[in-house]
Amino acid sequence: MKILITGTAGFVGFHLAQKLIETGHDVVGIDNINDYYDPELKFARLLVSGIAKDKVKWHCEVTSSKYSNYRFIRMSVESKGELMSLCSRERFDVIVHLAAQAGVRYSILNPDAYAQSNLVSFLNILEVSRHNPVKHLVYASSSSVYGLNANMPFSVQDNVDHPVSLYAASKKANELMAHTYSHLYRIPTTGLRFFTVYGPWGRPDMAYFSFTENIINGKPIQVFNHGKMKRDFTYIDDIIAGIINIMEKPAEPDKNWDAKNPDPSRSTAPYRIYNIGNNQPVELMSFIQEIEKNLNKKAVINFKDMQPGDVTTTWANVDDLITDFKYKPDTTIAKGLKEFVSWYQTFYNIN
């Protein structure tokens, strides 16, 4: 298939592009390479896929030196005209939209960034999918949408109308916008609620990344809510396998959908929502201990109060994922963190 991936210099986008080009798909990746975190890490990811930094100029299209079926364009998804021109020219079979302004805490300090990156950009993706019909539009949502919901594990059948951060609200808005376009224009759309993704080539703003960095350098780590938190940590390879399974099966209308008892995860439109999580929440302190074990070094911990916009526990119900795709993430944190720490030490040349 011919596939457009937005955010291919990002963590998930890089891994997805790498997997798809290695399996023979024709992939075009776009990313604006902003400075939310170190752009050098983003350029390093691109280099793995054969895209050299010195060739990545603003709005410049570069064909990979390693893979003839991979092209990269430095472009912002907010640039509707350029995005429309690209999609009109290329006629993609599938769009996987991963570009977004990430971060729960960052959204409290920089709300405007989320309006542009997560709302305007997603509207542009929907519009190009409308005017240049695709077989399937897959987009990243987030476990953050569950907000104040206390039903465990989090189910896609749950109400998610009480987000506790602007980031979460923007992801919930994406799901609503997608449903509207699926309903009006019959665009098959599938939203994927990712649960705390971690692994090699990860984002430096994520806790596990900064924990590793600070422990190595003998600096204190900040642990919020005094460590009384659980996360459904999901290894990057499991996320990628989930995306690919779902990508290849476009959303279809649910013929049994009941408007009097609506299921939020499906519709009479070709619209679906799935959780992709490990279905096994881990205590934050146990996660830190696993990092310590791999580094053979103890952390200096500063315990802090709960941060605004955060939640104490995440836990994915993946029943629909299992039913529809016979797939369930299963990588343990022991294996996943071993892989991450090994990558970190190699990438940053730490003996």
mmCIF file of C-alpha atoms in Angstrom:
data_model
loop_
_atom_site.group_PDB
_atom_site.id
_atom_site.type_symbol
_atom_site.label_atom_id
_atom_site.label_comp_id
_atom_site.label_asym_id
_atom_site.label_seq_id
_atom_site.Cartn_x
_atom_site.Cartn_y
_atom_site.Cartn_z
ATOM 1 C CA MET A 1 0.000 0.000 0.000
ATOM 2 C CA LYS A 2 0.963 3.645 -0.306
ATOM 3 C CA ILE A 3 0.925 5.067 3.218
ATOM 4 C CA LEU A 4 1.307 8.578 4.635
ATOM 5 C CA ILE A 5 2.646 8.725 8.183
ATOM 6 C CA THR A 6 2.658 12.054 9.979
ATOM 7 C CA GLY A 7 5.196 12.540 12.762
ATOM 8 C CA THR A 8 7.839 10.180 11.336
ATOM 9 C CA ALA A 9 10.668 11.880 13.213
ATOM 10 C CA GLY A 10 8.771 11.148 16.430
ATOM 11 C CA PHE A 11 9.003 8.079 18.643
ATOM 12 C CA VAL A 12 6.037 6.021 17.413
ATOM 13 C CA GLY A 13 6.151 7.394 13.864
ATOM 14 C CA PHE A 14 9.805 6.423 13.452
ATOM 15 C CA HIS A 15 9.210 2.842 14.570
ATOM 16 C CA LEU A 16 6.083 2.486 12.414
ATOM 17 C CA ALA A 17 7.769 3.859 9.297
ATOM 18 C CA GLN A 18 10.749 1.571 9.812
ATOM 19 C CA LYS A 19 8.538 -1.506 10.107
ATOM 20 C CA LEU A 20 6.378 -0.638 7.103
ATOM 21 C CA ILE A 21 9.224 0.186 4.743
ATOM 22 C CA GLU A 22 11.004 -3.028 5.729
ATOM 23 C CA THR A 23 7.874 -5.003 4.828
ATOM 24 C CA GLY A 24 7.640 -3.421 1.381
ATOM 25 C CA HIS A 25 5.018 -0.691 1.671
ATOM 26 C CA ASP A 26 5.507 2.627 -0.141
ATOM 27 C CA VAL A 27 5.827 5.148 2.695
ATOM 28 C CA VAL A 28 5.884 8.936 2.721
ATOM 29 C CA GLY A 29 6.682 10.494 6.083
ATOM 30 C CA ILE A 30 6.207 14.086 7.147
ATOM 31 C CA ASP A 31 7.330 15.928 10.280
ATOM 32 C CA ASN A 32 8.044 19.554 11.149
ATOM 33 C CA ILE A 33 10.893 18.569 13.523
ATOM 34 C CA ASN A 34 9.971 21.139 16.157
ATOM 35 C CA ASP A 35 11.995 21.791 19.297
ATOM 36 C CA TYR A 36 9.543 20.481 21.934
ATOM 37 C CA TYR A 37 12.426 18.145 22.756
ATOM 38 C CA ASP A 38 15.930 17.743 21.334
ATOM 39 C CA PRO A 39 15.678 17.870 17.514
ATOM 40 C CA GLU A 40 18.994 16.003 17.276
ATOM 41 C CA LEU A 41 17.251 12.866 18.527
ATOM 42 C CA LYS A 42 14.650 13.308 15.787
ATOM 43 C CA PHE A 43 17.352 13.692 13.138
ATOM 44 C CA ALA A 44 19.084 10.590 14.539
ATOM 45 C CA ARG A 45 15.884 8.576 14.124
ATOM 46 C CA LEU A 46 15.550 9.739 10.526
ATOM 47 C CA LEU A 47 19.149 8.795 9.837
ATOM 48 C CA VAL A 48 18.380 5.175 10.800
ATOM 49 C CA SER A 49 15.863 5.199 7.937
ATOM 50 C CA GLY A 50 18.397 6.684 5.526
ATOM 51 C CA ILE A 51 17.415 10.350 5.786
ATOM 52 C CA ALA A 52 20.495 12.500 6.436
ATOM 53 C CA LYS A 53 20.166 15.703 8.461
ATOM 54 C CA ASP A 54 22.000 17.849 5.909
ATOM 55 C CA LYS A 55 19.452 16.879 3.251
ATOM 56 C CA VAL A 56 16.417 17.757 5.361
ATOM 57 C CA LYS A 57 15.675 21.335 4.412
ATOM 58 C CA TRP A 58 12.415 23.115 5.072
ATOM 59 C CA HIS A 59 9.749 21.618 2.782
ATOM 60 C CA CYS A 60 12.427 19.546 1.055
ATOM 61 C CA GLU A 61 11.528 16.032 -0.118
ATOM 62 C CA VAL A 62 14.257 13.459 0.474
ATOM 63 C CA THR A 63 14.316 9.859 -0.721
ATOM 64 C CA SER A 64 15.966 7.465 1.722
ATOM 65 C CA SER A 65 19.485 6.329 0.879
ATOM 66 C CA LYS A 66 18.642 2.907 2.359
ATOM 67 C CA TYR A 67 15.079 2.320 1.185
ATOM 68 C CA SER A 68 13.793 3.282 -2.257
ATOM 69 C CA ASN A 69 10.226 2.978 -0.936
ATOM 70 C CA TYR A 70 10.632 5.697 1.723
ATOM 71 C CA ARG A 71 10.477 9.450 1.230
ATOM 72 C CA PHE A 72 10.555 12.143 3.891
ATOM 73 C CA ILE A 73 9.209 15.683 3.664
ATOM 74 C CA ARG A 74 9.804 18.314 6.310
ATOM 75 C CA MET A 75 6.333 19.778 6.534
ATOM 76 C CA SER A 76 3.887 20.927 9.166
ATOM 77 C CA VAL A 77 0.463 19.265 9.196
ATOM 78 C CA GLU A 78 -0.872 22.728 10.029
ATOM 79 C CA SER A 79 0.014 23.764 6.457
ATOM 80 C CA LYS A 80 -3.273 22.770 4.858
ATOM 81 C CA GLY A 81 -2.400 23.845 1.312
ATOM 82 C CA GLU A 82 0.825 21.860 1.200
ATOM 83 C CA LEU A 83 -0.797 18.835 2.813
ATOM 84 C CA MET A 84 -3.689 18.966 0.346
ATOM 85 C CA SER A 85 -1.276 19.243 -2.584
ATOM 86 C CA LEU A 86 0.729 16.258 -1.334
ATOM 87 C CA CYS A 87 -2.322 14.035 -0.848
ATOM 88 C CA SER A 88 -3.851 15.062 -4.159
ATOM 89 C CA ARG A 89 -0.633 14.159 -5.950
ATOM 90 C CA GLU A 90 0.140 10.904 -4.129
ATOM 91 C CA ARG A 91 -3.354 9.396 -3.631
ATOM 92 C CA PHE A 92 -2.543 7.498 -0.449
ATOM 93 C CA ASP A 93 -4.318 4.267 0.442
ATOM 94 C CA VAL A 94 -3.892 4.827 4.175
ATOM 95 C CA ILE A 95 -3.037 7.772 6.405
ATOM 96 C CA VAL A 96 -1.628 7.124 9.872
ATOM 97 C CA HIS A 97 -1.738 10.403 11.779
ATOM 98 C CA LEU A 98 0.699 10.417 14.701
ATOM 99 C CA ALA A 99 1.920 14.022 14.647
ATOM 100 C CA ALA A 100 0.687 15.963 17.677
ATOM 101 C CA GLN A 101 1.773 18.161 20.526
ATOM 102 C CA ALA A 102 2.313 15.662 23.308
ATOM 103 C CA GLY A 103 2.536 16.071 27.073
ATOM 104 C CA VAL A 104 -0.053 16.462 29.815
ATOM 105 C CA ARG A 105 1.916 18.939 31.937
ATOM 106 C CA TYR A 106 3.146 20.948 28.956
ATOM 107 C CA SER A 107 -0.478 21.573 27.962
ATOM 108 C CA ILE A 108 -1.072 23.479 31.211
ATOM 109 C CA LEU A 109 1.751 25.919 30.448
ATOM 110 C CA ASN A 110 1.384 26.120 26.652
ATOM 111 C CA PRO A 111 -2.304 25.674 25.747
ATOM 112 C CA ASP A 112 -2.073 27.463 22.400
ATOM 113 C CA ALA A 113 0.289 24.813 21.031
ATOM 114 C CA TYR A 114 -2.425 22.183 21.454
ATOM 115 C CA ALA A 115 -5.059 24.149 19.576
ATOM 116 C CA GLN A 116 -2.797 24.368 16.538
ATOM 117 C CA SER A 117 -1.026 21.013 16.624
ATOM 118 C CA ASN A 118 -3.865 18.801 17.826
ATOM 119 C CA LEU A 119 -7.030 20.485 16.569
ATOM 120 C CA VAL A 120 -6.195 22.509 13.454
ATOM 121 C CA SER A 121 -3.823 19.829 12.194
ATOM 122 C CA PHE A 122 -6.347 17.053 12.715
ATOM 123 C CA LEU A 123 -9.002 19.037 10.875
ATOM 124 C CA ASN A 124 -6.548 19.332 7.980
ATOM 125 C CA ILE A 125 -6.024 15.550 8.005
ATOM 126 C CA LEU A 126 -9.775 14.994 7.911
ATOM 127 C CA GLU A 127 -10.191 17.463 5.070
ATOM 128 C CA VAL A 128 -7.497 15.877 2.908
ATOM 129 C CA SER A 129 -9.021 12.460 3.619
ATOM 130 C CA ARG A 130 -12.374 13.818 2.497
ATOM 131 C CA HIS A 131 -11.137 15.384 -0.742
ATOM 132 C CA ASN A 132 -8.656 12.611 -1.533
ATOM 133 C CA PRO A 133 -10.494 9.523 -0.271
ATOM 134 C CA VAL A 134 -8.418 6.955 1.600
ATOM 135 C CA LYS A 135 -9.220 3.353 2.452
ATOM 136 C CA HIS A 136 -8.479 4.003 6.113
ATOM 137 C CA LEU A 137 -7.517 6.907 8.362
ATOM 138 C CA VAL A 138 -5.831 5.731 11.572
ATOM 139 C CA TYR A 139 -4.947 8.297 14.235
ATOM 140 C CA ALA A 140 -3.379 8.410 17.678
ATOM 141 C CA SER A 141 -5.619 9.138 20.616
ATOM 142 C CA SER A 142 -4.521 8.624 24.223
ATOM 143 C CA SER A 143 -5.350 6.892 27.485
ATOM 144 C CA SER A 144 -5.491 10.429 28.907
ATOM 145 C CA VAL A 145 -9.041 10.781 27.570
ATOM 146 C CA TYR A 146 -10.319 8.616 30.456
ATOM 147 C CA GLY A 147 -9.724 11.506 32.864
ATOM 148 C CA LEU A 148 -11.836 11.241 36.009
ATOM 149 C CA ASN A 149 -13.244 7.863 34.994
ATOM 150 C CA ALA A 150 -12.613 5.437 37.871
ATOM 151 C CA ASN A 151 -13.908 2.239 36.243
ATOM 152 C CA MET A 152 -10.999 -0.190 35.942
ATOM 153 C CA PRO A 153 -9.776 -1.369 33.536
ATOM 154 C CA PHE A 154 -10.545 1.513 31.169
ATOM 155 C CA SER A 155 -12.908 0.319 28.450
ATOM 156 C CA VAL A 156 -13.631 1.920 25.089
ATOM 157 C CA GLN A 157 -17.283 1.505 26.057
ATOM 158 C CA ASP A 158 -16.787 3.923 28.988
ATOM 159 C CA ASN A 159 -17.881 7.551 28.986
ATOM 160 C CA VAL A 160 -14.869 9.859 28.583
ATOM 161 C CA ASP A 161 -16.469 13.270 28.967
ATOM 162 C CA HIS A 162 -14.382 14.367 31.964
ATOM 163 C CA PRO A 163 -10.765 14.964 30.843
ATOM 164 C CA VAL A 164 -8.380 16.579 33.345
ATOM 165 C CA SER A 165 -5.897 18.191 30.946
ATOM 166 C CA LEU A 166 -6.115 20.175 27.722
ATOM 167 C CA TYR A 167 -4.014 17.492 26.041
ATOM 168 C CA ALA A 168 -6.648 14.887 26.937
ATOM 169 C CA ALA A 169 -9.442 17.208 25.804
ATOM 170 C CA SER A 170 -7.731 17.710 22.440
ATOM 171 C CA LYS A 171 -7.492 13.945 21.928
ATOM 172 C CA LYS A 172 -11.150 13.469 22.846
ATOM 173 C CA ALA A 173 -11.964 16.261 20.381
ATOM 174 C CA ASN A 174 -10.083 14.344 17.674
ATOM 175 C CA GLU A 175 -12.306 11.317 18.258
ATOM 176 C CA LEU A 176 -15.444 13.453 17.970
ATOM 177 C CA MET A 177 -14.186 15.171 14.828
ATOM 178 C CA ALA A 178 -13.327 11.797 13.281
ATOM 179 C CA HIS A 179 -16.826 10.493 13.961
ATOM 180 C CA THR A 180 -18.363 13.510 12.275
ATOM 181 C CA TYR A 181 -16.330 12.960 9.098
ATOM 182 C CA SER A 182 -16.977 9.208 9.167
ATOM 183 C CA HIS A 183 -20.692 9.945 9.440
ATOM 184 C CA LEU A 184 -20.869 12.699 6.834
ATOM 185 C CA TYR A 185 -18.371 11.426 4.261
ATOM 186 C CA ARG A 186 -18.117 7.695 5.083
ATOM 187 C CA ILE A 187 -14.378 7.935 5.722
ATOM 188 C CA PRO A 188 -13.253 4.820 7.643
ATOM 189 C CA THR A 189 -11.535 6.180 10.757
ATOM 190 C CA THR A 190 -9.978 4.354 13.701
ATOM 191 C CA GLY A 191 -8.686 6.063 16.838
ATOM 192 C CA LEU A 192 -6.042 4.333 18.944
ATOM 193 C CA ARG A 193 -5.789 5.098 22.644
ATOM 194 C CA PHE A 194 -2.139 4.451 23.486
ATOM 195 C CA PHE A 195 -1.193 3.613 27.069
ATOM 196 C CA THR A 196 2.194 4.977 28.324
ATOM 197 C CA VAL A 197 4.414 3.929 25.438
ATOM 198 C CA TYR A 198 8.082 3.271 26.222
ATOM 199 C CA GLY A 199 11.137 1.732 24.590
ATOM 200 C CA PRO A 200 14.252 2.465 22.499
ATOM 201 C CA TRP A 201 14.319 5.816 20.701
ATOM 202 C CA GLY A 202 11.711 7.130 23.159
ATOM 203 C CA ARG A 203 10.801 10.706 24.049
ATOM 204 C CA PRO A 204 13.096 12.537 26.515
ATOM 205 C CA ASP A 205 10.103 14.236 28.145
ATOM 206 C CA MET A 206 8.744 10.876 29.325
ATOM 207 C CA ALA A 207 9.413 9.920 32.953
ATOM 208 C CA TYR A 208 11.268 6.659 32.256
ATOM 209 C CA PHE A 209 13.701 8.520 29.975
ATOM 210 C CA SER A 210 14.483 11.257 32.497
ATOM 211 C CA PHE A 211 14.653 8.693 35.317
ATOM 212 C CA THR A 212 17.341 6.798 33.409
ATOM 213 C CA GLU A 213 19.284 9.958 32.584
ATOM 214 C CA ASN A 214 19.224 11.261 36.155
ATOM 215 C CA ILE A 215 20.074 7.937 37.787
ATOM 216 C CA ILE A 216 23.114 7.575 35.514
ATOM 217 C CA ASN A 217 24.241 11.114 36.356
ATOM 218 C CA GLY A 218 23.573 10.795 40.080
ATOM 219 C CA LYS A 219 20.823 13.414 40.018
ATOM 220 C CA PRO A 220 17.531 13.138 41.944
ATOM 221 C CA ILE A 221 14.437 11.960 40.122
ATOM 222 C CA GLN A 222 11.063 13.613 40.713
ATOM 223 C CA VAL A 223 8.389 11.083 41.700
ATOM 224 C CA PHE A 224 4.890 12.520 41.925
ATOM 225 C CA ASN A 225 2.025 11.567 44.223
ATOM 226 C CA HIS A 226 4.732 10.162 46.496
ATOM 227 C CA GLY A 227 5.092 7.177 44.171
ATOM 228 C CA LYS A 228 1.511 6.005 44.658
ATOM 229 C CA MET A 229 0.764 5.643 40.975
ATOM 230 C CA LYS A 230 0.229 2.809 38.500
ATOM 231 C CA ARG A 231 0.689 2.878 34.756
ATOM 232 C CA ASP A 232 -0.169 0.426 32.005
ATOM 233 C CA PHE A 233 3.292 0.654 30.453
ATOM 234 C CA THR A 234 3.209 -0.573 26.835
ATOM 235 C CA TYR A 235 6.343 -1.472 24.901
ATOM 236 C CA ILE A 236 6.847 0.213 21.542
ATOM 237 C CA ASP A 237 6.949 -3.035 19.521
ATOM 238 C CA ASP A 238 3.510 -3.961 20.893
ATOM 239 C CA ILE A 239 2.148 -0.558 19.894
ATOM 240 C CA ILE A 240 3.519 -0.931 16.350
ATOM 241 C CA ALA A 241 2.091 -4.447 15.969
ATOM 242 C CA GLY A 242 -1.281 -3.118 17.125
ATOM 243 C CA ILE A 243 -1.237 -0.217 14.651
ATOM 244 C CA ILE A 244 -0.363 -2.489 11.726
ATOM 245 C CA ASN A 245 -3.033 -5.049 12.609
ATOM 246 C CA ILE A 246 -5.664 -2.316 12.808
ATOM 247 C CA MET A 247 -4.392 -0.331 9.821
ATOM 248 C CA GLU A 248 -4.946 -3.278 7.504
ATOM 249 C CA LYS A 249 -8.602 -3.696 8.522
ATOM 250 C CA PRO A 250 -10.581 -0.500 7.815
ATOM 251 C CA ALA A 251 -13.338 0.434 10.240
ATOM 252 C CA GLU A 252 -16.823 -0.664 9.233
ATOM 253 C CA PRO A 253 -20.297 0.462 10.336
ATOM 254 C CA ASP A 254 -21.784 -1.524 13.208
ATOM 255 C CA LYS A 255 -25.076 -2.895 11.880
ATOM 256 C CA ASN A 256 -26.248 -3.623 15.436
ATOM 257 C CA TRP A 257 -25.458 -0.204 16.879
ATOM 258 C CA ASP A 258 -28.248 1.046 19.153
ATOM 259 C CA ALA A 259 -28.756 4.822 19.237
ATOM 260 C CA LYS A 260 -30.791 4.485 22.457
ATOM 261 C CA ASN A 261 -27.885 2.712 24.158
ATOM 262 C CA PRO A 262 -24.915 4.029 22.208
ATOM 263 C CA ASP A 263 -21.525 2.345 22.358
ATOM 264 C CA PRO A 264 -18.956 5.208 22.203
ATOM 265 C CA SER A 265 -16.385 3.022 20.433
ATOM 266 C CA ARG A 266 -18.399 2.358 17.267
ATOM 267 C CA SER A 267 -21.258 3.738 15.187
ATOM 268 C CA THR A 268 -23.496 3.373 12.164
ATOM 269 C CA ALA A 269 -20.597 5.183 10.477
ATOM 270 C CA PRO A 270 -17.297 3.408 9.628
ATOM 271 C CA TYR A 271 -15.776 4.489 12.933
ATOM 272 C CA ARG A 272 -13.915 2.588 15.657
ATOM 273 C CA ILE A 273 -11.914 3.244 18.820
ATOM 274 C CA TYR A 274 -9.434 0.783 20.373
ATOM 275 C CA ASN A 275 -7.216 0.717 23.441
ATOM 276 C CA ILE A 276 -3.653 -0.450 22.880
ATOM 277 C CA GLY A 277 -2.188 -1.217 26.288
ATOM 278 C CA ASN A 278 -0.478 -4.009 28.147
ATOM 279 C CA ASN A 279 -3.595 -4.721 30.254
ATOM 280 C CA GLN A 280 -1.351 -4.997 33.300
ATOM 281 C CA PRO A 281 -0.769 -1.844 35.375
ATOM 282 C CA VAL A 282 2.584 -1.640 37.145
ATOM 283 C CA GLU A 283 3.352 0.319 40.301
ATOM 284 C CA LEU A 284 5.588 3.270 39.509
ATOM 285 C CA MET A 285 8.079 2.312 42.214
ATOM 286 C CA SER A 286 8.403 -1.189 40.735
ATOM 287 C CA PHE A 287 9.062 0.375 37.333
ATOM 288 C CA ILE A 288 11.811 2.549 38.848
ATOM 289 C CA GLN A 289 13.326 -0.475 40.579
ATOM 290 C CA GLU A 290 13.526 -2.247 37.223
ATOM 291 C CA ILE A 291 15.454 0.715 35.765
ATOM 292 C CA GLU A 292 17.783 0.640 38.791
ATOM 293 C CA LYS A 293 18.352 -3.076 38.256
ATOM 294 C CA ASN A 294 19.348 -2.567 34.619
ATOM 295 C CA LEU A 295 21.660 0.321 35.502
ATOM 296 C CA ASN A 296 22.998 -1.391 38.614
ATOM 297 C CA LYS A 297 22.578 1.916 40.407
ATOM 298 C CA LYS A 298 20.095 3.243 42.968
ATOM 299 C CA ALA A 299 17.984 6.319 42.321
ATOM 300 C CA VAL A 300 17.972 9.386 44.536
ATOM 301 C CA ILE A 301 14.259 10.103 44.846
ATOM 302 C CA ASN A 302 12.486 13.374 45.600
ATOM 303 C CA PHE A 303 8.852 12.593 46.334
ATOM 304 C CA LYS A 304 6.389 15.261 45.190
ATOM 305 C CA ASP A 305 2.661 15.931 45.428
ATOM 306 C CA MET A 306 0.325 15.025 42.573
ATOM 307 C CA GLN A 307 0.713 17.182 39.480
ATOM 308 C CA PRO A 308 -2.285 19.026 37.980
ATOM 309 C CA GLY A 309 -3.753 17.134 35.019
ATOM 310 C CA ASP A 310 -2.373 13.767 36.130
ATOM 311 C CA VAL A 311 -4.216 10.601 37.191
ATOM 312 C CA THR A 312 -3.217 7.924 39.689
ATOM 313 C CA THR A 313 -3.841 4.814 37.561
ATOM 314 C CA THR A 314 -4.184 3.746 33.952
ATOM 315 C CA TRP A 315 -5.243 0.254 32.893
ATOM 316 C CA ALA A 316 -6.328 -0.793 29.413
ATOM 317 C CA ASN A 317 -9.196 -3.126 28.691
ATOM 318 C CA VAL A 318 -8.151 -4.674 25.360
ATOM 319 C CA ASP A 319 -11.053 -7.090 24.872
ATOM 320 C CA ASP A 320 -12.064 -5.498 21.550
ATOM 321 C CA LEU A 321 -8.476 -5.690 20.300
ATOM 322 C CA ILE A 322 -8.364 -9.399 21.121
ATOM 323 C CA THR A 323 -11.800 -10.100 19.639
ATOM 324 C CA ASP A 324 -11.297 -8.223 16.386
ATOM 325 C CA PHE A 325 -7.597 -8.863 15.724
ATOM 326 C CA LYS A 326 -6.631 -11.826 17.907
ATOM 327 C CA TYR A 327 -3.908 -9.571 19.275
ATOM 328 C CA LYS A 328 -2.822 -8.524 22.770
ATOM 329 C CA PRO A 329 0.311 -6.614 23.851
ATOM 330 C CA ASP A 330 2.365 -8.776 26.193
ATOM 331 C CA THR A 331 5.931 -7.460 26.565
ATOM 332 C CA THR A 332 6.942 -7.364 30.239
ATOM 333 C CA ILE A 333 8.655 -4.335 31.758
ATOM 334 C CA ALA A 334 11.631 -6.582 32.557
ATOM 335 C CA LYS A 335 12.179 -7.209 28.848
ATOM 336 C CA GLY A 336 11.122 -3.761 27.669
ATOM 337 C CA LEU A 337 13.277 -1.778 30.079
ATOM 338 C CA LYS A 338 16.268 -4.004 29.402
ATOM 339 C CA GLU A 339 15.948 -3.110 25.720
ATOM 340 C CA PHE A 340 15.488 0.592 26.480
ATOM 341 C CA VAL A 341 18.429 0.874 28.872
ATOM 342 C CA SER A 342 20.666 -1.011 26.443
ATOM 343 C CA TRP A 343 19.676 1.385 23.644
ATOM 344 C CA TYR A 344 20.134 4.429 25.897
ATOM 345 C CA GLN A 345 23.645 3.432 26.939
ATOM 346 C CA THR A 346 24.649 2.746 23.334
ATOM 347 C CA PHE A 347 23.077 5.888 21.881
ATOM 348 C CA TYR A 348 24.589 8.196 24.496
ATOM 349 C CA ASN A 349 27.883 6.271 24.553
ATOM 350 C CA ILE A 350 27.696 5.375 28.227
ATOM 351 C CA ASN A 351 30.066 2.656 29.434
#
